Structure formats: structure tokens, C-alpha cells
mmCIF file of C-alpha atoms in Angstrom:
data_model
loop_
_atom_site.group_PDB
_atom_site.id
_atom_site.type_symbol
_atom_site.label_atom_id
_atom_site.label_comp_id
_atom_site.label_asym_id
_atom_site.label_seq_id
_atom_site.Cartn_x
_atom_site.Cartn_y
_atom_site.Cartn_z
ATOM 1 C CA MET Z 199 4.562 -5.367 -31.702
ATOM 2 C CA PRO Z 200 3.670 -7.268 -28.513
ATOM 3 C CA VAL Z 201 4.425 -10.975 -28.472
ATOM 4 C CA LYS Z 202 1.876 -13.454 -27.145
ATOM 5 C CA ILE Z 203 3.094 -15.886 -24.476
ATOM 6 C CA ASN Z 204 1.323 -19.185 -23.824
ATOM 7 C CA THR Z 205 3.195 -21.888 -21.920
ATOM 8 C CA THR Z 206 2.177 -25.474 -21.291
ATOM 9 C CA GLU Z 207 3.512 -25.057 -17.731
ATOM 10 C CA ALA Z 208 0.399 -23.112 -16.672
ATOM 11 C CA PRO Z 209 -3.309 -23.704 -17.365
ATOM 12 C CA ALA Z 210 -4.419 -22.807 -20.890
ATOM 13 C CA PRO Z 211 -6.633 -19.724 -21.377
ATOM 14 C CA PHE Z 212 -10.364 -20.364 -20.969
ATOM 15 C CA SER Z 213 -11.253 -18.378 -24.104
ATOM 16 C CA ARG Z 214 -9.524 -16.129 -26.654
ATOM 17 C CA TYR Z 215 -6.825 -14.372 -24.632
ATOM 18 C CA SER Z 216 -3.145 -14.917 -23.846
ATOM 19 C CA GLN Z 217 -1.533 -16.032 -20.622
ATOM 20 C CA ALA Z 218 0.881 -13.092 -20.967
ATOM 21 C CA MET Z 219 2.269 -10.541 -23.427
ATOM 22 C CA ARG Z 220 5.873 -9.443 -23.850
ATOM 23 C CA VAL Z 221 6.823 -5.918 -24.916
ATOM 24 C CA SER Z 222 10.196 -4.886 -26.345
ATOM 25 C CA ALA Z 223 12.363 -2.310 -24.582
ATOM 26 C CA GLY Z 224 12.235 1.091 -26.225
ATOM 27 C CA ARG Z 225 8.441 1.021 -26.640
ATOM 28 C CA ASP Z 226 5.883 3.255 -24.982
ATOM 29 C CA LEU Z 227 2.779 2.107 -23.160
ATOM 30 C CA VAL Z 228 -0.628 3.740 -23.550
ATOM 31 C CA PHE Z 229 -3.000 3.278 -20.609
ATOM 32 C CA VAL Z 230 -6.646 3.690 -21.589
ATOM 33 C CA SER Z 231 -8.925 4.515 -18.673
ATOM 34 C CA GLY Z 232 -12.026 2.404 -18.190
ATOM 35 C CA GLN Z 233 -14.547 3.043 -20.931
ATOM 36 C CA VAL Z 234 -18.287 2.504 -20.558
ATOM 37 C CA GLY Z 235 -21.113 2.049 -23.041
ATOM 38 C CA VAL Z 236 -21.789 5.768 -23.581
ATOM 39 C CA ASP Z 237 -21.415 7.435 -26.994
ATOM 40 C CA LEU Z 238 -20.063 10.904 -27.843
ATOM 41 C CA LYS Z 239 -23.464 12.477 -27.135
ATOM 42 C CA GLY Z 240 -23.563 10.886 -23.677
ATOM 43 C CA LYS Z 241 -26.211 8.348 -24.664
ATOM 44 C CA LEU Z 242 -25.990 4.941 -22.995
ATOM 45 C CA ALA Z 243 -26.439 1.989 -25.355
ATOM 46 C CA ASP Z 244 -29.877 0.429 -24.907
ATOM 47 C CA SER Z 245 -28.797 -3.200 -24.459
ATOM 48 C CA GLU Z 246 -26.094 -5.134 -22.641
ATOM 49 C CA LYS Z 247 -24.510 -6.171 -25.942
ATOM 50 C CA GLY Z 248 -24.750 -2.581 -27.154
ATOM 51 C CA GLN Z 249 -22.877 -1.393 -24.051
ATOM 52 C CA HIS Z 250 -20.107 -3.916 -24.713
ATOM 53 C CA GLU Z 251 -19.864 -2.792 -28.339
ATOM 54 C CA GLN Z 252 -19.775 0.898 -27.375
ATOM 55 C CA CYS Z 253 -17.074 0.276 -24.762
ATOM 56 C CA TRP Z 254 -14.866 -1.302 -27.426
ATOM 57 C CA ARG Z 255 -15.654 1.485 -29.934
ATOM 58 C CA ASN Z 256 -14.523 4.008 -27.311
ATOM 59 C CA VAL Z 257 -11.336 2.061 -26.497
ATOM 60 C CA LEU Z 258 -10.469 1.632 -30.184
ATOM 61 C CA ALA Z 259 -11.161 5.334 -30.906
ATOM 62 C CA ILE Z 260 -8.725 6.372 -28.168
ATOM 63 C CA LEU Z 261 -6.092 3.981 -29.529
ATOM 64 C CA ALA Z 262 -6.697 5.196 -33.101
ATOM 65 C CA ASP Z 263 -6.077 8.756 -31.913
ATOM 66 C CA GLN Z 264 -2.564 7.566 -31.041
ATOM 67 C CA GLY Z 265 -2.092 5.685 -34.330
ATOM 68 C CA LEU Z 266 -2.775 2.330 -32.681
ATOM 69 C CA GLY Z 267 -5.285 -0.464 -33.121
ATOM 70 C CA ALA Z 268 -6.573 -3.646 -31.514
ATOM 71 C CA LYS Z 269 -3.355 -5.542 -32.367
ATOM 72 C CA ASP Z 270 -1.421 -3.166 -30.077
ATOM 73 C CA ILE Z 271 -3.402 -4.065 -26.943
ATOM 74 C CA ILE Z 272 -1.233 -5.986 -24.499
ATOM 75 C CA GLU Z 273 -3.596 -6.170 -21.530
ATOM 76 C CA MET Z 274 -7.267 -5.620 -20.837
ATOM 77 C CA THR Z 275 -9.174 -5.432 -17.586
ATOM 78 C CA VAL Z 276 -12.914 -5.842 -17.914
ATOM 79 C CA TYR Z 277 -15.585 -5.334 -15.274
ATOM 80 C CA ILE Z 278 -19.089 -6.700 -15.856
ATOM 81 C CA THR Z 279 -22.033 -6.726 -13.483
ATOM 82 C CA THR Z 280 -23.721 -10.037 -14.386
ATOM 83 C CA GLN Z 281 -22.575 -13.617 -14.863
ATOM 84 C CA ASP Z 282 -24.860 -13.700 -17.929
ATOM 85 C CA GLY Z 283 -22.618 -11.011 -19.432
ATOM 86 C CA VAL Z 284 -19.645 -13.380 -19.825
ATOM 87 C CA PRO Z 285 -20.693 -14.907 -23.183
ATOM 88 C CA ILE Z 286 -21.711 -11.461 -24.465
ATOM 89 C CA TYR Z 287 -18.330 -10.062 -23.441
ATOM 90 C CA ARG Z 288 -16.448 -12.881 -25.180
ATOM 91 C CA GLU Z 289 -18.496 -12.612 -28.377
ATOM 92 C CA VAL Z 290 -18.111 -8.838 -28.682
ATOM 93 C CA ARG Z 291 -14.425 -8.879 -27.659
ATOM 94 C CA ASP Z 292 -13.604 -11.498 -30.303
ATOM 95 C CA GLU Z 293 -15.490 -9.525 -32.970
ATOM 96 C CA MET Z 294 -14.042 -6.126 -32.060
ATOM 97 C CA LEU Z 295 -10.440 -7.348 -31.637
ATOM 98 C CA GLY Z 296 -10.470 -9.373 -34.852
ATOM 99 C CA GLY Z 297 -8.910 -12.417 -33.185
ATOM 100 C CA HIS Z 298 -6.161 -10.522 -31.323
ATOM 101 C CA GLU Z 299 -5.481 -12.250 -27.991
ATOM 102 C CA ALA Z 300 -4.055 -9.923 -25.339
ATOM 103 C CA ALA Z 301 -3.550 -10.722 -21.664
ATOM 104 C CA SER Z 302 -6.904 -10.401 -19.946
ATOM 105 C CA THR Z 303 -8.591 -10.128 -16.569
ATOM 106 C CA LEU Z 304 -12.383 -10.380 -16.341
ATOM 107 C CA LEU Z 305 -14.146 -9.489 -13.101
ATOM 108 C CA ILE Z 306 -17.816 -9.832 -12.220
ATOM 109 C CA ILE Z 307 -18.638 -7.097 -9.730
ATOM 110 C CA SER Z 308 -21.722 -5.874 -7.909
ATOM 111 C CA GLY Z 309 -21.856 -2.537 -9.708
ATOM 112 C CA LEU Z 310 -20.105 0.336 -11.453
ATOM 113 C CA ALA Z 311 -20.153 4.092 -10.709
ATOM 114 C CA ASN Z 312 -23.531 4.433 -12.463
ATOM 115 C CA PRO Z 313 -26.032 1.621 -11.757
ATOM 116 C CA ASP Z 314 -27.117 1.656 -15.432
ATOM 117 C CA TRP Z 315 -23.603 0.760 -16.627
ATOM 118 C CA LEU Z 316 -23.132 -2.985 -17.129
ATOM 119 C CA VAL Z 317 -19.539 -3.098 -18.403
ATOM 120 C CA GLU Z 318 -16.315 -1.104 -18.175
ATOM 121 C CA ILE Z 319 -13.147 -1.866 -20.142
ATOM 122 C CA ALA Z 320 -9.616 -0.553 -19.538
ATOM 123 C CA VAL Z 321 -6.641 -1.514 -21.717
ATOM 124 C CA THR Z 322 -2.902 -1.063 -21.957
ATOM 125 C CA ALA Z 323 -1.395 -0.884 -25.440
ATOM 126 C CA GLU Z 324 2.125 -0.835 -26.848
ATOM 127 C CA ALA Z 325 3.229 2.078 -29.043
ATOM 128 C CA PRO Z 326 6.434 3.184 -30.759
ATOM 129 C CA SER Z 327 8.510 5.431 -28.521
ATOM 130 C CA PHE Z 328 8.444 9.184 -28.910
ATOM 131 C CA VAL Z 329 9.533 12.131 -26.828
ATOM 132 C CA VAL Z 330 6.769 13.648 -24.725
ATOM 133 C CA GLU Z 331 7.072 17.439 -24.571
ATOM 134 C CA PRO Z 332 6.386 18.892 -21.114
ATOM 135 C CA GLU Z 333 3.281 21.037 -20.794
ATOM 136 C CA ASP Z 334 3.802 24.770 -20.117
#
């Protein structure tokens, strides 16, 4: 399980995240590509908060497929398109991660690949090691 690192020798986090995370040797990393607020049917959530919630549902579904959960996230990179989205992001993140505090980078950008998308979330998670079989 990743270990949270917070030192008094650097500025404290501005919300619920960690300054850093430490991962043990012999563990695998799972890199989840940026997820947007679109459901399995391709429908975009109809509100900014809804897009944030759907992004996290998508991230957590991918992790669950690998036997992982929110507590396994060691780093998250989040892109939002409005300053007003910061409190929404923090509220939804805290709810969806159940208090887990991974390392985090939040960027406010001018736009995503689709102008209707307001948020995109990518994460890295820690997993028990296993042997990956080469594809034929």
C-alpha cells in the first residue's frame, strides 16, 4: 500500500492531498489514461459536477477491473477548464476517494479535446506485482 509523505520542510497541501507518495519495491504501477465525464453509452454528464463525478466513476471502474480501489491511487493529474471548477473538483474528489489523499496536480487550462468537456482526470495506482504475459 502506498505511504503518504507530508513534511514540515515544504509548504503544507492546500486541500486534501499529499505532498508525495512512496511505493514499495516489488509493486506494479497502473497508469490510467485521462478520463472525461462520458458514460458507457457515450453520453456526457449534463452538469460540471456531473462530469467530475463521471470522471471519477470511470477512473474507479478501471482500477476495480484490476482489483484496485481509491486507496491504491498514488498520483492524480486533473485538468479543469474553469477557475470556478476548483471547489467542485475538491468536493467530488473528497467524496469519491473517501478521504484518501494521493499526490496531486491540478491544472486550469483553456480547453480539452472536446470543447464540451470540462474536466479530465488521469491517475497512477499501485498494485501487487504479477507477471505480464506477452501478447501473441
